[in-house]
PDB file of C-alpha atoms in Angstrom:
ATOM      1  CA  MET A  27      32.431 110.947  -4.931  1.00 41.00           C
ATOM      2  CA  GLU A  28      35.686 109.319  -3.825  1.00 46.00           C
ATOM      3  CA  VAL A  29      37.485 111.018  -0.957  1.00 48.00           C
ATOM      4  CA  ASP A  30      41.212 111.197  -1.517  1.00 62.00           C
ATOM      5  CA  GLN A  31      44.010 113.127   0.124  1.00 84.00           C
ATOM      6  CA  ILE A  32      46.180 115.196  -2.163  1.00 91.00           C
ATOM      7  CA  ASP A  33      49.968 115.059  -1.975  1.00 94.00           C
ATOM      8  CA  ALA A  34      52.616 117.734  -2.514  1.00 94.00           C
ATOM      9  CA  LEU A  35      52.753 117.224  -6.285  1.00 96.00           C
ATOM     10  CA  ASP A  36      48.947 117.475  -6.556  1.00 95.00           C
ATOM     11  CA  ALA A  37      49.059 120.679  -4.496  1.00 94.00           C
ATOM     12  CA  ARG A  38      51.864 122.167  -6.620  1.00 95.00           C
ATOM     13  CA  LEU A  39      49.905 121.319  -9.789  1.00 96.00           C
ATOM     14  CA  LEU A  40      46.728 122.895  -8.388  1.00 94.00           C
ATOM     15  CA  LEU A  41      48.623 126.013  -7.296  1.00 94.00           C
ATOM     16  CA  LEU A  42      50.097 126.319 -10.794  1.00 94.00           C
ATOM     17  CA  LEU A  43      46.654 126.006 -12.381  1.00 93.00           C
ATOM     18  CA  THR A  44      45.164 128.405  -9.841  1.00 90.00           C
ATOM     19  CA  ASP A  45      47.707 131.025 -10.881  1.00 90.00           C
ATOM     20  CA  GLU A  46      47.550 130.237 -14.600  1.00 91.00           C
ATOM     21  CA  PRO A  47      44.394 128.251 -15.444  1.00 89.00           C
ATOM     22  CA  ARG A  48      45.048 128.323 -19.193  1.00 90.00           C
ATOM     23  CA  LEU A  49      48.277 126.326 -18.994  1.00 93.00           C
ATOM     24  CA  GLY A  50      48.363 123.098 -20.957  1.00 94.00           C
ATOM     25  CA  VAL A  51      49.427 119.717 -19.626  1.00 96.00           C
ATOM     26  CA  LEU A  52      52.799 119.882 -21.407  1.00 97.00           C
ATOM     27  CA  GLU A  53      53.676 123.277 -19.900  1.00 97.00           C
ATOM     28  CA  CYS A  54      52.574 122.098 -16.449  1.00 97.00           C
ATOM     29  CA  SER A  55      54.820 119.054 -16.745  1.00 97.00           C
ATOM     30  CA  ARG A  56      57.748 121.240 -17.817  1.00 97.00           C
ATOM     31  CA  ARG A  57      57.294 123.654 -14.901  1.00 97.00           C
ATOM     32  CA  LEU A  58      56.815 120.892 -12.345  1.00 97.00           C
ATOM     33  CA  GLY A  59      59.683 118.784 -13.692  1.00 97.00           C
ATOM     34  CA  VAL A  60      57.605 115.650 -14.187  1.00 97.00           C
ATOM     35  CA  ALA A  61      56.429 113.648 -17.181  1.00 97.00           C
ATOM     36  CA  ARG A  62      53.433 114.795 -19.213  1.00 97.00           C
ATOM     37  CA  GLY A  63      51.697 111.486 -18.469  1.00 97.00           C
ATOM     38  CA  THR A  64      52.150 112.081 -14.744  1.00 97.00           C
ATOM     39  CA  VAL A  65      50.421 115.459 -14.959  1.00 97.00           C
ATOM     40  CA  GLN A  66      47.602 114.018 -17.080  1.00 97.00           C
ATOM     41  CA  ALA A  67      47.118 111.103 -14.672  1.00 96.00           C
ATOM     42  CA  ARG A  68      47.053 113.492 -11.707  1.00 96.00           C
ATOM     43  CA  LEU A  69      44.505 115.762 -13.409  1.00 95.00           C
ATOM     44  CA  ASP A  70      42.337 112.765 -14.321  1.00 94.00           C
ATOM     45  CA  ARG A  71      42.404 111.511 -10.698  1.00 94.00           C
ATOM     46  CA  LEU A  72      41.734 114.989  -9.269  1.00 93.00           C
ATOM     47  CA  ASN A  73      38.733 115.303 -11.604  1.00 91.00           C
ATOM     48  CA  ARG A  74      37.465 111.799 -10.839  1.00 92.00           C
ATOM     49  CA  THR A  75      37.689 112.320  -7.064  1.00 90.00           C
ATOM     50  CA  GLY A  76      36.014 115.743  -7.258  1.00 88.00           C
ATOM     51  CA  VAL A  77      38.994 117.722  -5.937  1.00 91.00           C
ATOM     52  CA  LEU A  78      39.197 119.549  -9.266  1.00 90.00           C
ATOM     53  CA  SER A  79      35.703 120.473 -10.367  1.00 87.00           C
ATOM     54  CA  GLY A  80      36.501 122.495 -13.473  1.00 82.00           C
ATOM     55  CA  PHE A  81      38.107 125.584 -14.866  1.00 78.00           C
ATOM     56  CA  PRO A  82      35.450 128.274 -14.908  1.00 72.00           C
ATOM     57  CA  PRO A  83      36.620 131.800 -15.599  1.00 75.00           C
ATOM     58  CA  ALA A  84      36.954 134.035 -12.553  1.00 79.00           C
ATOM     59  CA  LEU A  85      34.246 136.657 -12.983  1.00 83.00           C
ATOM     60  CA  SER A  86      33.871 140.012 -11.304  1.00 88.00           C
ATOM     61  CA  LEU A  87      30.180 140.423 -10.569  1.00 91.00           C
ATOM     62  CA  GLU A  88      30.909 144.039  -9.678  1.00 92.00           C
ATOM     63  CA  ALA A  89      32.336 144.677 -13.152  1.00 93.00           C
ATOM     64  CA  MET A  90      29.181 143.053 -14.570  1.00 93.00           C
ATOM     65  CA  GLY A  91      27.053 145.652 -12.780  1.00 95.00           C
ATOM     66  CA  TYR A  92      26.297 143.732  -9.560  1.00 96.00           C
ATOM     67  CA  GLY A  93      28.272 145.845  -7.104  1.00 95.00           C
ATOM     68  CA  LEU A  94      26.148 145.054  -4.063  1.00 97.00           C
ATOM     69  CA  THR A  95      26.548 141.739  -2.217  1.00 97.00           C
ATOM     70  CA  ALA A  96      24.239 140.724   0.605  1.00 98.00           C
ATOM     71  CA  PHE A  97      23.966 137.719   2.882  1.00 98.00           C
ATOM     72  CA  ALA A  98      20.644 136.491   4.211  1.00 98.00           C
ATOM     73  CA  VAL A  99      19.812 134.002   6.915  1.00 98.00           C
ATOM     74  CA  LEU A 100      16.547 132.251   6.131  1.00 98.00           C
ATOM     75  CA  GLU A 101      14.287 130.390   8.490  1.00 97.00           C
ATOM     76  CA  ILE A 102      12.191 127.907   6.548  1.00 97.00           C
ATOM     77  CA  ALA A 103       9.265 125.611   7.278  1.00 95.00           C
ATOM     78  CA  GLN A 104      10.296 122.131   8.421  1.00 94.00           C
ATOM     79  CA  GLY A 105      10.709 119.653   5.612  1.00 94.00           C
ATOM     80  CA  ARG A 106      10.801 122.367   2.939  1.00 95.00           C
ATOM     81  CA  ARG A 107      14.553 122.639   2.263  1.00 97.00           C
ATOM     82  CA  GLY A 108      14.299 120.994  -1.172  1.00 97.00           C
ATOM     83  CA  PRO A 109      11.447 123.127  -2.518  1.00 97.00           C
ATOM     84  CA  VAL A 110      12.877 126.311  -0.964  1.00 98.00           C
ATOM     85  CA  THR A 111      16.285 125.582  -2.489  1.00 98.00           C
ATOM     86  CA  GLU A 112      14.644 125.051  -5.888  1.00 98.00           C
ATOM     87  CA  GLY A 113      12.804 128.354  -5.525  1.00 98.00           C
ATOM     88  CA  LEU A 114      16.013 130.167  -4.607  1.00 98.00           C
ATOM     89  CA  ALA A 115      17.851 128.602  -7.562  1.00 98.00           C
ATOM     90  CA  ALA A 116      15.258 130.193  -9.852  1.00 98.00           C
ATOM     91  CA  ILE A 117      16.341 133.687  -8.693  1.00 98.00           C
ATOM     92  CA  ASP A 118      19.279 134.739 -10.883  1.00 97.00           C
ATOM     93  CA  GLU A 119      20.818 137.021  -8.251  1.00 98.00           C
ATOM     94  CA  VAL A 120      21.110 134.185  -5.702  1.00 98.00           C
ATOM     95  CA  CYS A 121      24.745 133.109  -6.063  1.00 97.00           C
ATOM     96  CA  GLU A 122      25.144 130.573  -3.294  1.00 97.00           C
ATOM     97  CA  VAL A 123      23.073 128.792  -0.634  1.00 98.00           C
ATOM     98  CA  HIS A 124      24.322 126.803   2.357  1.00 98.00           C
ATOM     99  CA  ALA A 125      22.238 124.699   4.748  1.00 97.00           C
ATOM    100  CA  THR A 126      23.374 125.720   8.240  1.00 96.00           C
ATOM    101  CA  THR A 127      22.978 125.047  11.922  1.00 94.00           C
ATOM    102  CA  GLY A 128      22.213 127.775  14.427  1.00 89.00           C
ATOM    103  CA  GLN A 129      19.665 130.568  14.226  1.00 87.00           C
ATOM    104  CA  GLY A 130      18.636 130.032  10.623  1.00 95.00           C
ATOM    105  CA  ASP A 131      18.303 127.152   8.210  1.00 97.00           C
ATOM    106  CA  LEU A 132      19.894 128.561   5.055  1.00 98.00           C
ATOM    107  CA  LEU A 133      22.638 131.114   4.426  1.00 98.00           C
ATOM    108  CA  VAL A 134      22.178 132.847   1.083  1.00 98.00           C
ATOM    109  CA  ARG A 135      24.684 135.001  -0.804  1.00 98.00           C
ATOM    110  CA  MET A 136      23.034 137.257  -3.339  1.00 98.00           C
ATOM    111  CA  VAL A 137      23.965 140.215  -5.489  1.00 98.00           C
ATOM    112  CA  ALA A 138      22.137 143.272  -6.745  1.00 98.00           C
ATOM    113  CA  GLN A 139      22.805 146.331  -8.857  1.00 97.00           C
ATOM    114  CA  SER A 140      21.638 148.850  -6.249  1.00 97.00           C
ATOM    115  CA  ASN A 141      19.772 149.130  -2.961  1.00 97.00           C
ATOM    116  CA  GLU A 142      16.511 149.374  -4.886  1.00 98.00           C
ATOM    117  CA  ASP A 143      17.426 146.269  -6.873  1.00 98.00           C
ATOM    118  CA  LEU A 144      18.331 144.467  -3.617  1.00 98.00           C
ATOM    119  CA  GLN A 145      14.820 145.204  -2.322  1.00 98.00           C
ATOM    120  CA  ARG A 146      13.418 143.518  -5.431  1.00 98.00           C
ATOM    121  CA  VAL A 147      15.653 140.460  -4.875  1.00 98.00           C
ATOM    122  CA  ILE A 148      14.686 140.303  -1.179  1.00 98.00           C
ATOM    123  CA  ASP A 149      11.016 140.453  -2.163  1.00 98.00           C
ATOM    124  CA  GLU A 150      11.567 137.514  -4.539  1.00 98.00           C
ATOM    125  CA  VAL A 151      13.331 135.511  -1.825  1.00 98.00           C
ATOM    126  CA  VAL A 152      10.667 136.075   0.838  1.00 98.00           C
ATOM    127  CA  ASN A 153       7.989 135.119  -1.688  1.00 98.00           C
ATOM    128  CA  VAL A 154       9.501 131.633  -2.124  1.00 98.00           C
ATOM    129  CA  ALA A 155       7.013 129.181  -0.624  1.00 97.00           C
ATOM    130  CA  GLY A 156       8.357 127.845   2.667  1.00 97.00           C
ATOM    131  CA  VAL A 157      10.439 130.884   3.624  1.00 98.00           C
ATOM    132  CA  LYS A 158       9.205 131.970   7.059  1.00 97.00           C
ATOM    133  CA  ARG A 159      11.683 134.693   8.026  1.00 97.00           C
ATOM    134  CA  MET A 160      14.700 136.446   6.545  1.00 97.00           C
ATOM    135  CA  SER A 161      17.483 138.559   8.026  1.00 97.00           C
ATOM    136  CA  THR A 162      19.747 140.365   5.567  1.00 97.00           C
ATOM    137  CA  SER A 163      23.188 141.991   5.884  1.00 97.00           C
ATOM    138  CA  ILE A 164      24.903 143.997   3.166  1.00 98.00           C
ATOM    139  CA  ALA A 165      28.604 143.300   2.626  1.00 97.00           C
ATOM    140  CA  LEU A 166      30.631 146.501   2.776  1.00 97.00           C
ATOM    141  CA  SER A 167      33.850 144.893   1.532  1.00 94.00           C
ATOM    142  CA  THR A 168      35.486 141.489   1.070  1.00 92.00           C
ATOM    143  CA  PRO A 169      38.806 141.588   2.918  1.00 96.00           C
ATOM    144  CA  ILE A 170      39.311 137.823   2.423  1.00 94.00           C
ATOM    145  CA  PRO A 171      37.631 136.395  -0.698  1.00 90.00           C
ATOM    146  CA  LEU A 172      36.934 132.670  -1.136  1.00 88.00           C
ATOM    147  CA  ARG A 173      40.320 130.973  -1.197  1.00 89.00           C
ATOM    148  CA  SER A 174      42.044 127.606  -1.196  1.00 89.00           C
ATOM    149  CA  ARG A 175      45.663 128.719  -1.711  1.00 90.00           C
ATOM    150  CA  PRO A 176      46.752 128.487   1.973  1.00 93.00           C
ATOM    151  CA  LEU A 177      45.517 124.895   2.174  1.00 92.00           C
ATOM    152  CA  LEU A 178      47.278 123.957  -1.072  1.00 92.00           C
ATOM    153  CA  GLU A 179      50.483 125.665   0.061  1.00 92.00           C
ATOM    154  CA  ARG A 180      50.401 123.694   3.315  1.00 92.00           C
ATOM    155  CA  VAL A 181      50.089 120.387   1.431  1.00 92.00           C
ATOM    156  CA  ALA A 182      52.774 121.470  -1.055  1.00 91.00           C
ATOM    157  CA  GLY A 183      55.104 122.038   1.905  1.00 88.00           C
ATOM    158  CA  LYS A 184      55.327 125.804   1.443  1.00 76.00           C
ATOM    159  CA  THR A 185      53.800 126.626   4.858  1.00 65.00           C
ATOM    160  CA  LYS A 186      53.480 124.813   8.165  1.00 61.00           C
ATOM    161  CA  PRO A 187      50.255 124.255  10.116  1.00 58.00           C
ATOM    162  CA  SER A 188      49.827 126.564  13.104  1.00 57.00           C
TER     163      SER A 188
END
């Protein structure tokens, strides 16, 4: 993947698509005051460089019945990250996994429908070959969800770095 800095126009385009992901290229060009070809070229470059990875719908897992979110720190056997990651990927309720430094080896975000369902998911996780230890915390709320807007606004010139 190419690494490329984005400029103010890229940031403004990404902010526009963040707010209204169903906008077409022509409408984006109209709102940004640039040519349609410019918007298309920018989108093509942002896709090619991996800055823009797609337009998936924003889903509410809670509205889908998964109202409980938990985070787990896993300690795994040395040299087993690949197989453990594959095992975790096979568990539908595992939403995200990060390799980390510090106390544990992997940070896992998972969802469940209830406390009882979370116990089932935890049992599946600890049964993955190579998982040695697991510490779990239940999220009570999400005061700051995953976001990129402040970074885009900074590049677009709408805010200043602290």
